[in-house]
Coordinates of C-alpha atoms in Angstrom, one line a residue:
Chain Q
X249 CA 328.0 -159.9 2.0
X250 CA 328.6 -158.2 5.3
X251 CA 327.4 -160.4 8.2
X252 CA 325.3 -158.8 10.9
X253 CA 325.9 -159.6 14.5
X254 CA 323.8 -158.8 17.5
X255 CA 325.6 -158.0 20.8
X256 CA 323.6 -157.9 24.0
X257 CA 324.9 -155.1 26.2
X258 CA 322.4 -155.4 29.0
X259 CA 319.8 -158.0 29.8
X260 CA 318.4 -156.9 33.1
X261 CA 315.0 -155.5 33.8
X262 CA 314.5 -152.5 35.9
X263 CA 317.2 -153.0 38.5
X264 CA 320.7 -154.0 37.4
X265 CA 322.4 -156.9 39.2
X266 CA 326.0 -157.8 39.6
X267 CA 325.9 -159.9 36.4
X268 CA 323.4 -158.0 34.3
X269 CA 323.1 -154.5 33.0
X270 CA 320.2 -152.4 31.9
X271 CA 318.6 -153.0 28.4
X272 CA 320.7 -152.3 25.3
X273 CA 321.5 -154.4 22.3
X274 CA 324.0 -153.4 19.6
X275 CA 323.7 -154.6 16.0
X276 CA 327.1 -154.5 14.1
X277 CA 327.0 -154.7 10.3
X278 CA 329.7 -153.7 7.8
X279 CA 331.6 -151.7 10.5
X280 CA 328.6 -149.7 11.5
X281 CA 326.4 -149.9 14.6
X282 CA 322.7 -149.7 15.4
X283 CA 321.6 -149.6 19.0
X284 CA 318.3 -150.9 20.4
X285 CA 317.4 -149.3 23.7
X286 CA 319.9 -147.4 25.8
X287 CA 319.7 -148.1 29.5
X288 CA 322.0 -146.4 32.0
X289 CA 325.6 -147.4 31.4
X290 CA 325.3 -148.2 27.7
X291 CA 328.3 -146.0 26.8
X292 CA 330.3 -148.1 29.3
X293 CA 329.0 -151.3 27.8
X294 CA 329.8 -150.3 24.2
X295 CA 333.4 -149.8 25.5
X296 CA 333.3 -153.2 27.3
X297 CA 332.2 -154.8 24.1
X298 CA 335.0 -153.2 22.1
X299 CA 332.4 -151.3 20.0
X300 CA 333.3 -147.8 18.8
X301 CA 330.7 -145.2 19.8
X302 CA 331.8 -143.3 16.7
X303 CA 330.3 -146.0 14.4
X304 CA 326.8 -145.5 15.6
X305 CA 324.2 -144.6 12.9
X306 CA 320.9 -144.9 14.7
X307 CA 319.3 -145.6 18.1
X308 CA 315.9 -147.3 18.5
X309 CA 314.1 -146.8 21.8
X310 CA 311.2 -149.0 22.7
X311 CA 309.6 -146.9 25.4
X312 CA 310.2 -144.3 28.1
X313 CA 311.0 -146.3 31.1
X314 CA 314.3 -145.3 32.7
X315 CA 315.9 -148.7 32.4
X316 CA 315.7 -148.4 28.6
X317 CA 316.4 -144.7 28.2
X318 CA 318.7 -143.2 30.9
X319 CA 321.9 -144.1 29.1
X320 CA 321.0 -141.9 26.1
X321 CA 321.8 -138.6 27.7
X322 CA 325.4 -139.5 28.7
X323 CA 325.9 -141.2 25.3
X324 CA 324.8 -138.1 23.4
X325 CA 327.1 -136.0 25.6
X326 CA 330.0 -138.2 25.0
X327 CA 329.4 -138.2 21.2
X328 CA 329.4 -134.4 21.3
X329 CA 332.7 -134.4 23.3
X330 CA 334.2 -136.8 20.8
X331 CA 333.4 -134.1 18.2
X332 CA 331.0 -136.1 16.1
X333 CA 329.7 -134.2 13.1
X334 CA 327.7 -137.0 11.4
X335 CA 323.9 -136.9 12.0
X336 CA 322.4 -139.5 14.3
X337 CA 318.9 -140.9 13.9
X338 CA 316.9 -141.6 17.1
X339 CA 313.6 -143.5 16.8
X340 CA 311.4 -143.4 19.8
X341 CA 307.9 -142.7 21.1
X342 CA 306.8 -139.1 20.8
X343 CA 308.3 -136.7 23.3
X344 CA 312.1 -137.4 23.1
X345 CA 313.0 -134.1 21.5
X346 CA 311.0 -132.2 24.1
X347 CA 312.6 -134.3 26.9
X348 CA 316.1 -133.5 25.7
X349 CA 315.2 -129.8 25.7
X350 CA 314.9 -130.0 29.5
X351 CA 318.3 -131.4 30.0
X352 CA 321.5 -129.4 30.3
X353 CA 323.6 -129.5 27.1
X354 CA 321.2 -131.6 25.1
X355 CA 318.9 -129.0 23.6
X356 CA 318.5 -130.5 20.1
X357 CA 318.7 -127.1 18.3
X358 CA 322.0 -126.3 19.9
X359 CA 323.5 -129.8 19.7
X360 CA 326.9 -129.9 17.9
X361 CA 325.7 -132.6 15.5
X362 CA 322.3 -133.2 13.9
X363 CA 319.8 -135.3 15.8
X364 CA 317.2 -136.8 13.4
X365 CA 314.2 -137.6 15.5
X366 CA 311.7 -140.1 14.3
X367 CA 308.9 -140.1 16.8
X368 CA 306.1 -142.6 16.9
X369 CA 302.7 -141.6 18.0
X370 CA 300.6 -143.8 20.3
X371 CA 298.1 -145.5 18.1
X372 CA 300.4 -145.9 15.1
X373 CA 300.0 -149.2 13.3
X374 CA 303.2 -149.9 11.4
X375 CA 306.1 -147.8 10.1
X376 CA 309.4 -148.1 8.3
X377 CA 311.5 -145.9 10.6
X378 CA 314.9 -146.3 9.1
X379 CA 316.2 -147.5 5.7
X380 CA 319.6 -147.9 4.0
X381 CA 320.5 -149.5 0.7
X382 CA 321.1 -152.7 2.6
X383 CA 318.3 -153.0 5.1
X384 CA 315.1 -151.5 6.7
X385 CA 314.0 -151.1 10.3
X386 CA 310.3 -151.2 10.9
X387 CA 308.3 -150.5 14.0
X388 CA 305.0 -151.9 15.4
X389 CA 303.2 -151.1 18.7
X390 CA 303.6 -153.5 21.6
X391 CA 301.4 -154.0 24.7
X392 CA 303.1 -152.5 27.8
X393 CA 302.1 -150.3 30.7
X394 CA 303.2 -147.3 28.7
X395 CA 303.3 -146.8 25.0
X396 CA 306.0 -149.1 23.6
X397 CA 307.2 -150.0 20.1
X398 CA 309.1 -153.1 18.9
X399 CA 311.4 -153.2 15.9
X400 CA 312.4 -155.5 13.1
X401 CA 315.7 -155.2 11.3
X402 CA 315.4 -156.7 7.8
X403 CA 318.2 -156.9 5.3
X404 CA 317.0 -156.6 1.7
X405 CA 316.6 -159.7 -0.3
X406 CA 319.6 -160.6 -2.4
X407 CA 319.4 -161.6 -6.0
X408 CA 319.3 -165.3 -6.7
X409 CA 322.4 -167.3 -7.5
X410 CA 323.4 -167.7 -11.1
X411 CA 323.7 -171.2 -12.5
X412 CA 327.4 -170.8 -13.6
X413 CA 327.5 -173.8 -15.9
X414 CA 324.2 -172.8 -17.7
X415 CA 325.4 -169.2 -18.0
X416 CA 328.7 -170.2 -19.6
X417 CA 326.9 -172.5 -22.0
X418 CA 324.7 -169.6 -23.0
X419 CA 327.7 -167.5 -23.6
X420 CA 327.4 -165.2 -20.5
X421 CA 330.5 -163.9 -18.8
X422 CA 330.9 -162.7 -15.2
X423 CA 330.8 -159.0 -14.6
X424 CA 328.2 -156.7 -16.1
X425 CA 326.4 -159.6 -17.8
X426 CA 326.0 -161.4 -14.5
X427 CA 324.8 -158.2 -12.8
X428 CA 322.3 -157.6 -15.6
X429 CA 320.8 -161.1 -15.2
X430 CA 320.7 -160.7 -11.5
X431 CA 318.7 -157.6 -11.9
X432 CA 316.2 -159.8 -13.8
X433 CA 317.1 -158.2 -17.2
X434 CA 318.1 -159.9 -20.5
X435 CA 321.6 -159.7 -21.8
X436 CA 322.3 -159.0 -25.5
X437 CA 325.5 -160.8 -26.5
X438 CA 328.0 -159.5 -29.1
X439 CA 326.6 -161.9 -31.7
X440 CA 323.1 -160.4 -31.2
X441 CA 321.7 -163.3 -29.3
X442 CA 319.5 -162.4 -26.3
X443 CA 319.9 -164.4 -23.1
X444 CA 317.0 -164.1 -20.6
X445 CA 317.5 -164.5 -16.8
X446 CA 314.7 -167.1 -16.5
X447 CA 316.2 -170.5 -15.7
X448 CA 319.7 -169.1 -15.2
X449 CA 319.0 -167.1 -12.0
X450 CA 317.7 -168.8 -8.9
X451 CA 315.1 -167.4 -6.5
X452 CA 315.9 -164.2 -4.6
X453 CA 317.5 -165.0 -1.2
X454 CA 315.9 -163.4 1.8
X455 CA 318.1 -161.0 3.8
X456 CA 319.0 -161.7 7.4
X457 CA 316.5 -160.4 10.0
X458 CA 316.0 -159.9 13.7
X459 CA 313.1 -158.6 15.8
X460 CA 313.5 -156.7 19.1
X461 CA 310.3 -157.2 21.2
X462 CA 310.3 -155.5 24.6
X463 CA 308.8 -154.5 27.0
X464 CA 305.5 -156.1 26.3
X465 CA 302.9 -158.7 27.1
X466 CA 302.8 -161.3 24.3
X467 CA 301.0 -159.5 21.5
X468 CA 300.1 -159.4 17.8
X469 CA 302.7 -156.6 17.2
X470 CA 305.4 -158.8 18.5
X471 CA 304.3 -161.8 16.5
X472 CA 304.2 -159.7 13.3
X473 CA 307.6 -158.3 13.9
X474 CA 308.9 -161.8 14.6
X475 CA 307.3 -163.5 11.5
X476 CA 309.9 -165.9 10.1
X477 CA 312.7 -163.9 11.6
X478 CA 316.2 -165.3 11.9
X479 CA 316.6 -164.2 15.4
X480 CA 313.9 -163.0 17.8
X481 CA 314.9 -161.1 20.9
X482 CA 311.9 -161.2 23.2
X483 CA 311.6 -160.2 26.8
X484 CA 311.1 -162.9 29.4
X485 CA 310.9 -160.9 32.6
X486 CA 309.4 -163.8 34.6
X487 CA 308.7 -167.5 34.6
X488 CA 305.1 -169.0 34.5
X489 CA 305.2 -169.0 38.3
X490 CA 304.7 -165.2 38.0
X491 CA 302.4 -165.1 35.1
X492 CA 299.9 -162.9 36.9
X493 CA 302.6 -160.5 37.9
X494 CA 303.9 -160.4 34.3
X495 CA 300.4 -159.5 33.0
X496 CA 299.9 -156.8 35.6
X497 CA 303.3 -155.2 34.9
X498 CA 303.0 -155.5 31.1
X499 CA 305.6 -158.2 30.7
X500 CA 306.0 -161.7 29.4
X501 CA 307.0 -165.0 30.8
X502 CA 309.6 -167.2 29.2
X503 CA 306.9 -169.6 28.0
X504 CA 304.9 -166.7 26.5
X505 CA 308.0 -165.5 24.7
X506 CA 308.6 -168.9 23.3
X507 CA 305.0 -169.1 22.2
X508 CA 305.4 -165.9 20.2
X509 CA 308.5 -167.4 18.6
X510 CA 306.6 -170.6 17.7
X511 CA 303.6 -168.8 16.3
X512 CA 305.8 -166.4 14.3
X513 CA 308.0 -169.3 13.0
X514 CA 311.1 -167.5 14.1
X515 CA 314.3 -169.5 13.7
X516 CA 315.9 -168.7 17.0
X517 CA 314.8 -167.0 20.2
X518 CA 317.0 -165.0 22.6
X519 CA 315.4 -164.3 25.9
X520 CA 316.2 -161.1 27.7
X521 CA 315.0 -158.5 30.3
X522 CA 315.3 -160.8 33.3
X523 CA 313.9 -159.9 36.6
X524 CA 316.6 -159.4 39.3
X525 CA 314.9 -162.2 41.2
X526 CA 316.6 -164.8 38.9
X527 CA 320.2 -165.5 39.6
X528 CA 320.4 -168.5 37.4
X529 CA 318.5 -168.3 34.1
X530 CA 318.2 -172.0 33.5
X531 CA 314.6 -172.1 34.7
X532 CA 313.5 -169.5 32.1
X533 CA 315.4 -171.3 29.3
X534 CA 313.9 -174.7 30.2
X535 CA 310.5 -173.2 30.3
X536 CA 310.9 -171.6 26.9
X537 CA 312.4 -174.8 25.3
X538 CA 309.3 -176.7 26.3
X539 CA 307.5 -174.7 23.7
X540 CA 310.3 -173.6 21.3
X541 CA 313.5 -175.6 21.3
X542 CA 315.9 -173.1 19.8
X543 CA 315.7 -170.7 22.8
X544 CA 318.5 -169.4 24.9
X545 CA 319.2 -166.7 27.4
X546 CA 320.9 -163.7 25.8
X547 CA 324.5 -163.6 27.1
X548 CA 325.9 -160.1 27.6
X549 CA 328.8 -159.2 25.3
X550 CA 328.6 -162.3 23.2
X551 CA 328.2 -161.7 19.5
X552 CA 325.3 -163.6 17.9
X553 CA 325.4 -163.9 14.1
X554 CA 321.9 -163.4 12.9
X555 CA 322.0 -166.3 10.4
X556 CA 323.9 -168.8 12.6
X557 CA 322.7 -172.3 11.8
X558 CA 320.6 -173.9 14.5
X559 CA 321.3 -177.4 15.6
X560 CA 318.5 -179.9 15.4
X561 CA 317.8 -180.0 19.1
X562 CA 319.7 -178.1 21.7
X563 CA 320.4 -180.5 24.5
X564 CA 320.8 -178.4 27.6
X565 CA 319.9 -175.0 29.0
X566 CA 322.4 -172.2 28.6
Chain L
X134 CA 332.9 -142.2 67.5
X135 CA 331.8 -143.4 64.1
X136 CA 334.6 -143.0 61.6
X137 CA 333.8 -141.4 58.3
X138 CA 335.2 -142.9 55.1
X139 CA 335.2 -141.4 51.6
X140 CA 335.0 -143.8 48.7
X141 CA 335.7 -142.5 45.2
X142 CA 333.2 -144.2 42.8
X143 CA 334.3 -142.3 39.6
X144 CA 337.3 -140.1 38.9
X145 CA 337.0 -139.4 35.2
X146 CA 336.2 -136.1 33.6
X147 CA 333.7 -135.8 30.8
X148 CA 334.4 -139.2 29.0
X149 CA 334.8 -142.4 31.0
X150 CA 337.9 -144.5 30.2
X151 CA 338.4 -148.2 30.7
X152 CA 339.8 -147.6 34.2
X153 CA 337.8 -144.6 35.3
X154 CA 334.2 -143.8 35.7
X155 CA 332.2 -140.6 35.8
X156 CA 332.2 -138.4 38.9
X157 CA 330.7 -139.6 42.1
X158 CA 332.1 -139.9 45.7
X159 CA 330.4 -141.7 48.5
X160 CA 330.8 -140.8 52.2
X161 CA 330.1 -143.6 54.6
X162 CA 329.5 -142.8 58.3
X163 CA 327.8 -144.7 61.0
X164 CA 326.1 -147.0 58.4
X165 CA 324.6 -144.2 56.4
X166 CA 325.7 -142.7 53.0
X167 CA 326.1 -139.3 51.5
X168 CA 326.8 -139.0 47.7
X169 CA 328.7 -136.2 46.1
X170 CA 327.9 -135.9 42.4
X171 CA 326.1 -138.6 40.5
X172 CA 327.6 -139.3 37.0
X173 CA 326.2 -142.0 34.8
X174 CA 326.7 -145.4 36.3
X175 CA 326.7 -144.3 39.9
X176 CA 324.1 -147.0 40.9
X177 CA 326.4 -149.6 39.4
X178 CA 329.5 -148.2 41.2
X179 CA 327.7 -148.2 44.6
X180 CA 327.1 -151.9 44.0
X181 CA 330.7 -152.4 42.9
X182 CA 331.8 -150.7 46.1
X183 CA 329.5 -152.9 48.2
X184 CA 327.5 -149.9 49.4
X185 CA 323.8 -150.2 49.9
X186 CA 321.7 -147.7 47.9
X187 CA 319.1 -148.0 50.7
X188 CA 321.5 -146.3 53.1
X189 CA 321.6 -143.0 51.1
X190 CA 320.5 -139.9 53.1
X191 CA 321.4 -137.1 50.8
X192 CA 322.9 -136.3 47.4
X193 CA 325.0 -133.2 46.7
X194 CA 325.4 -132.2 43.0
X195 CA 328.0 -129.6 42.1
X196 CA 326.7 -128.5 38.7
X197 CA 324.6 -129.5 35.7
X198 CA 327.1 -131.1 33.4
X199 CA 326.0 -134.6 32.4
X200 CA 329.1 -136.3 33.7
X201 CA 328.1 -135.2 37.2
X202 CA 324.4 -135.6 36.9
X203 CA 323.2 -138.3 34.5
X204 CA 323.4 -141.1 37.0
X205 CA 320.8 -139.4 39.2
X206 CA 317.8 -140.4 37.1
X207 CA 318.5 -144.1 37.1
X208 CA 319.4 -144.1 40.8
X209 CA 316.1 -142.4 41.7
X210 CA 314.2 -145.0 39.6
X211 CA 316.0 -147.8 41.3
X212 CA 315.4 -146.4 44.8
X213 CA 311.7 -146.2 43.9
X214 CA 311.6 -149.8 42.6
X215 CA 313.3 -150.9 45.8
X216 CA 310.3 -149.4 47.6
X217 CA 312.1 -146.7 49.5
X218 CA 309.8 -144.7 51.7
X219 CA 312.3 -142.5 53.6
X220 CA 312.8 -139.0 52.2
X221 CA 315.9 -138.2 50.2
X222 CA 317.6 -134.8 50.2
X223 CA 319.1 -133.5 47.0
X224 CA 321.2 -130.4 47.1
X225 CA 322.0 -128.8 43.7
X226 CA 321.9 -125.7 41.6
X227 CA 318.4 -124.4 40.9
X228 CA 316.5 -126.2 38.3
X229 CA 316.7 -129.9 39.3
X230 CA 313.1 -130.2 40.4
X231 CA 312.0 -128.7 37.1
X232 CA 314.3 -131.0 35.2
X233 CA 312.9 -134.2 36.9
X234 CA 309.5 -133.0 35.9
X235 CA 310.4 -133.5 32.3
X236 CA 311.6 -137.1 32.7
X237 CA 309.3 -140.1 32.7
X238 CA 308.6 -141.5 36.1
X239 CA 310.5 -138.9 38.0
X240 CA 307.9 -136.1 38.5
X241 CA 308.7 -135.1 42.1
X242 CA 305.0 -134.7 43.1
X243 CA 304.2 -138.2 42.0
X244 CA 307.4 -139.8 43.3
X245 CA 306.9 -142.7 45.6
X246 CA 309.2 -141.2 48.3
X247 CA 309.7 -137.6 49.3
X248 CA 312.4 -135.7 47.5
X249 CA 313.6 -132.8 49.5
X250 CA 315.2 -130.3 47.1
X251 CA 317.7 -127.7 48.4
X252 CA 318.4 -125.6 45.3
X253 CA 321.2 -123.0 45.3
X254 CA 320.8 -119.8 43.3
X255 CA 323.6 -118.5 41.2
X256 CA 325.1 -115.6 43.1
X257 CA 324.6 -117.3 46.6
X258 CA 327.5 -116.7 48.9
X259 CA 327.5 -119.4 51.5
X260 CA 324.9 -121.8 52.8
X261 CA 324.6 -124.7 55.3
X262 CA 322.6 -127.1 53.1
X263 CA 322.3 -130.1 55.3
X264 CA 322.7 -130.8 59.0
X265 CA 322.4 -133.7 61.4
X266 CA 323.3 -134.0 65.1
X267 CA 326.7 -135.1 64.1
X268 CA 327.7 -132.9 61.1
X269 CA 326.9 -130.1 58.7
X270 CA 327.4 -129.8 55.0
X271 CA 328.0 -126.3 53.7
X272 CA 328.1 -125.0 50.1
X273 CA 330.1 -122.2 48.5
X274 CA 330.2 -121.1 44.8
X275 CA 333.0 -122.2 42.6
X276 CA 334.3 -120.8 39.3
X277 CA 333.3 -123.1 36.4
X278 CA 331.9 -122.5 32.9
X279 CA 328.4 -123.0 34.3
X280 CA 327.2 -122.2 37.9
X281 CA 328.8 -124.7 40.2
X282 CA 329.0 -125.2 44.0
X283 CA 331.5 -127.0 46.2
X284 CA 330.7 -128.6 49.5
X285 CA 332.3 -129.1 52.9
X286 CA 331.4 -131.9 55.2
X287 CA 332.2 -131.0 58.8
X288 CA 331.6 -133.1 61.8
X289 CA 330.7 -131.2 64.9
X290 CA 333.4 -130.5 67.5
X291 CA 333.6 -133.1 70.3
X292 CA 334.0 -132.0 73.9
X293 CA 337.5 -132.0 75.3
X294 CA 338.9 -135.0 77.1
X295 CA 338.5 -135.1 80.9
X296 CA 341.7 -135.3 83.0
X297 CA 340.7 -138.6 84.8
X298 CA 343.3 -138.3 87.6
X299 CA 342.4 -134.7 88.4
X300 CA 338.7 -135.5 88.3
X301 CA 339.1 -138.5 90.7
X302 CA 341.1 -136.3 93.0
X303 CA 338.3 -133.7 93.0
X304 CA 335.7 -136.4 93.8
X305 CA 334.1 -136.6 90.3
X306 CA 332.8 -140.0 89.1
X307 CA 332.3 -141.1 85.5
X308 CA 328.7 -141.0 84.2
X309 CA 326.5 -137.9 84.5
X310 CA 329.2 -136.0 86.4
X311 CA 331.6 -136.4 83.5
X312 CA 328.9 -135.5 81.0
X313 CA 328.1 -132.3 83.0
X314 CA 331.7 -131.2 83.0
X315 CA 332.0 -132.0 79.3
X316 CA 329.1 -129.7 78.7
X317 CA 331.1 -127.0 80.4
X318 CA 328.9 -127.0 83.5
X319 CA 329.9 -127.3 87.2
X320 CA 329.0 -130.4 89.3
X321 CA 327.7 -130.1 92.9
X322 CA 329.0 -133.1 94.9
X323 CA 327.0 -134.9 97.6
X324 CA 329.0 -133.0 100.3
X325 CA 328.0 -129.7 98.8
X326 CA 331.4 -128.9 97.1
X327 CA 331.1 -127.4 93.6
X328 CA 333.6 -128.7 91.0
X329 CA 334.0 -126.5 87.9
X330 CA 335.1 -127.8 84.5
X331 CA 338.0 -125.4 84.1
X332 CA 341.3 -127.2 84.4
X333 CA 339.6 -130.7 84.3
X334 CA 338.3 -130.6 80.7
X335 CA 340.7 -130.2 77.7
X336 CA 339.9 -128.1 74.7
X337 CA 337.1 -129.1 72.4
X338 CA 338.3 -131.5 69.7
X339 CA 337.5 -130.5 66.1
X340 CA 335.4 -132.9 64.1
X341 CA 336.6 -134.7 60.9
X342 CA 336.1 -132.8 57.7
X343 CA 336.4 -133.0 54.0
X344 CA 335.9 -130.6 51.1
X345 CA 334.6 -131.5 47.6
X346 CA 335.8 -128.9 45.1
X347 CA 334.9 -129.6 41.5
X348 CA 334.4 -128.6 38.7
X349 CA 336.3 -125.3 39.0
X350 CA 339.3 -123.1 38.3
X351 CA 341.3 -122.5 41.5
X352 CA 339.1 -120.0 43.4
X353 CA 338.4 -118.4 46.8
X354 CA 335.3 -120.6 47.3
X355 CA 337.4 -123.7 47.0
X356 CA 340.0 -122.3 49.4
X357 CA 337.4 -121.4 52.0
X358 CA 335.7 -124.8 51.8
X359 CA 339.1 -126.4 52.2
X360 CA 340.3 -124.3 55.1
X361 CA 342.1 -126.6 57.5
X362 CA 340.2 -129.6 56.2
X363 CA 341.3 -133.2 57.0
X364 CA 340.8 -134.3 53.4
X365 CA 340.5 -132.1 50.3
X366 CA 339.1 -133.6 47.1
X367 CA 340.0 -131.1 44.4
X368 CA 339.7 -131.6 40.6
X369 CA 342.9 -131.8 38.6
X370 CA 341.7 -132.2 35.1
X371 CA 345.0 -131.3 33.5
X372 CA 348.7 -130.9 34.2
X373 CA 350.5 -127.5 33.9
X374 CA 351.2 -128.3 30.2
X375 CA 347.5 -127.6 29.6
X376 CA 347.2 -124.7 32.0
X377 CA 345.6 -122.5 29.3
X378 CA 343.1 -125.2 28.3
X379 CA 342.3 -125.7 32.0
X380 CA 341.5 -122.0 32.3
X381 CA 339.4 -121.9 29.1
X382 CA 337.3 -124.9 30.1
X383 CA 336.9 -123.8 33.8
X384 CA 339.1 -126.5 35.2
X385 CA 342.3 -126.7 37.4
X386 CA 345.7 -128.2 36.9
X387 CA 347.2 -130.6 39.5
X388 CA 349.6 -127.8 40.6
X389 CA 346.7 -125.4 41.0
X390 CA 344.8 -128.0 43.1
X391 CA 347.9 -128.4 45.3
X392 CA 348.2 -124.6 45.7
X393 CA 344.6 -124.5 46.9
X394 CA 345.5 -127.3 49.4
X395 CA 348.6 -125.4 50.6
X396 CA 346.9 -122.0 50.9
X397 CA 344.0 -123.6 52.8
X398 CA 346.3 -125.6 55.1
X399 CA 344.4 -128.8 54.2
X400 CA 346.0 -131.9 55.7
X401 CA 345.7 -134.2 52.7
X402 CA 344.8 -133.7 49.0
X403 CA 343.0 -136.3 46.8
X404 CA 343.1 -135.3 43.1
X405 CA 340.3 -136.4 40.8
X406 CA 338.4 -135.6 37.6
X407 CA 341.2 -136.7 35.3
X408 CA 341.1 -135.9 31.6
X409 CA 340.9 -139.1 29.5
X410 CA 344.2 -138.1 27.9
X411 CA 346.0 -139.3 31.0
X412 CA 346.5 -143.1 31.2
X413 CA 349.0 -143.0 34.0
X414 CA 348.3 -140.4 36.7
X415 CA 351.9 -140.2 38.1
X416 CA 352.6 -136.9 36.2
X417 CA 349.7 -135.2 37.9
X418 CA 350.6 -136.5 41.4
X419 CA 354.3 -135.5 40.9
X420 CA 353.2 -132.0 39.8
X421 CA 350.9 -131.6 42.9
X422 CA 353.5 -132.9 45.3
X423 CA 356.0 -130.3 44.2
X424 CA 353.6 -127.8 45.9
X425 CA 351.8 -129.9 48.5
X426 CA 353.5 -133.2 49.6
X427 CA 350.4 -135.0 50.9
X428 CA 348.8 -135.3 47.6
X429 CA 347.6 -138.5 45.8
X430 CA 345.3 -139.5 43.0
X431 CA 341.9 -140.7 44.2
X432 CA 341.7 -144.4 43.6
X433 CA 338.3 -145.7 42.7
X434 CA 336.6 -148.0 45.3
X435 CA 339.3 -147.5 47.9
X436 CA 338.0 -146.3 51.3
X437 CA 339.8 -143.2 52.6
X438 CA 339.4 -142.5 56.3
X439 CA 339.0 -138.8 56.6
X440 CA 341.3 -138.5 59.6
X441 CA 344.0 -141.0 58.4
X442 CA 347.4 -139.9 59.7
X443 CA 349.7 -138.5 57.1
X444 CA 353.2 -139.7 56.9
X445 CA 355.9 -137.0 57.2
X446 CA 356.8 -137.1 53.5
X447 CA 355.2 -139.4 51.0
X448 CA 358.0 -140.9 48.9
X449 CA 356.5 -141.9 45.6
X450 CA 353.6 -141.0 43.4
X451 CA 350.5 -143.2 43.6

């Protein structure tokens, strides 16, 4: 099974700092890439991460604030210059296609490769916005100053494991007979005996998942996206000391992000979208761990395996 | 006299490389900044150069290709978040104000500080687009695939030097009497004698200057902007080996850039806007020096004093 890795490219909110770049997260799986948000400089950060822009299949934008969006134009220009021909899906709030029309060289009808727009209307409830054989991406509305959507990447469940010993005893061989049982269908052996999957095939194994929840106040949409997820990326723009400011500006505190993770029974929490007022992130991580122990601050350019085992109790802030 | 320095922030064409960023040059003078072009990532590069975004007075855009433009949106957003209140002048081809209207949070009428647009119409001949007590910036059309303008920064001429010995002998004292002579006016001494400036004040000294000529084929507009300039920044996207490709795409070779510098009697030439095909820039510099010895490749984040003395004959490529 290909292993999915999430690579934070930018973890700053609003204004980049010397250490942190504007919002963008890349998901690498089976040699291909998905991109969540596309702040200014994302094409540079893909290069810094050693990720090939040519491998990009889809881009998911949460909302139309510049720090999540303004890297898209240069990235699309560069993909055109690199002579891309494969289509590219872009999921976003409604209005992106129209916006690109106003920018030189980006008019979608004249673009050198196909742009497949999936635009979410304000007021939508829930949508599967992208799907392959291996996974789906769904969207739900969040609670920000402007219309924003969060996303959940969910690999499809894998068939259960076959009890090898039991199968051999029943006369089943690997290959098409295994495949048939895995699909939940009976196998007819050469001697006419019928072997049913029940008892030989274990329960389906859930696929890896991650949720991308920013920018938002803590909200139901975020909790639903994060339900039981392997890895929750949730914004934590502020600490509790600025809880009022977080509410006013449509953001979350680290404690609120951790509360969403706990309510949703997520396995791990990565905090991101840090206000430029925080040099060190330890106060945010400590605050989150008070509520949800498996919390850390997303580190730019580090690759996080979605299904990485969590230790019983992390001992110190990142 | 404040000394003006030019700091290249990005010297790549079209696609950034690991070493080179998209087009932008900052001019620092007397604690203030001008910006020429604003490719994606310019706000990061200002920070990398240790230049304060708050000191920015005006931005000059040559044309509407993304690699010269797509850093503007994020920079304007950041200036707004930094609570700028001072007006900002933006000089560009016609259409920028309209373009910003299509982008979230950048509608000029609702912008938190005043944007003063100076828009150049295709077909314009020559315009002074910005002026202070100390300098002017003029624009002339270039010859690119789309409408493009080049710029010349010109400090105002300074009065000639006073012949101190002669002035003393004539009974003139420093202070208002010096100032009067420098203005070209006579001074009436206490004893009624009139001292005229002729013979005591040397010729006016020309102000420092630089020309910013990209993107373009070699052209008359570029030559005029570069006439006698202290420092000419001229694009050199290719070497002569790709002269045809340069012509087709509206660009210059290093040799052509050097020929403009020679015809214009510029004092020094900085090459920029290098195609990503060139890792090492020595071939471009060598080619230029065959025509114009005082040529070098613009080095990102190095500060070039406009009036830096040129050595008799540079010995090796940068």
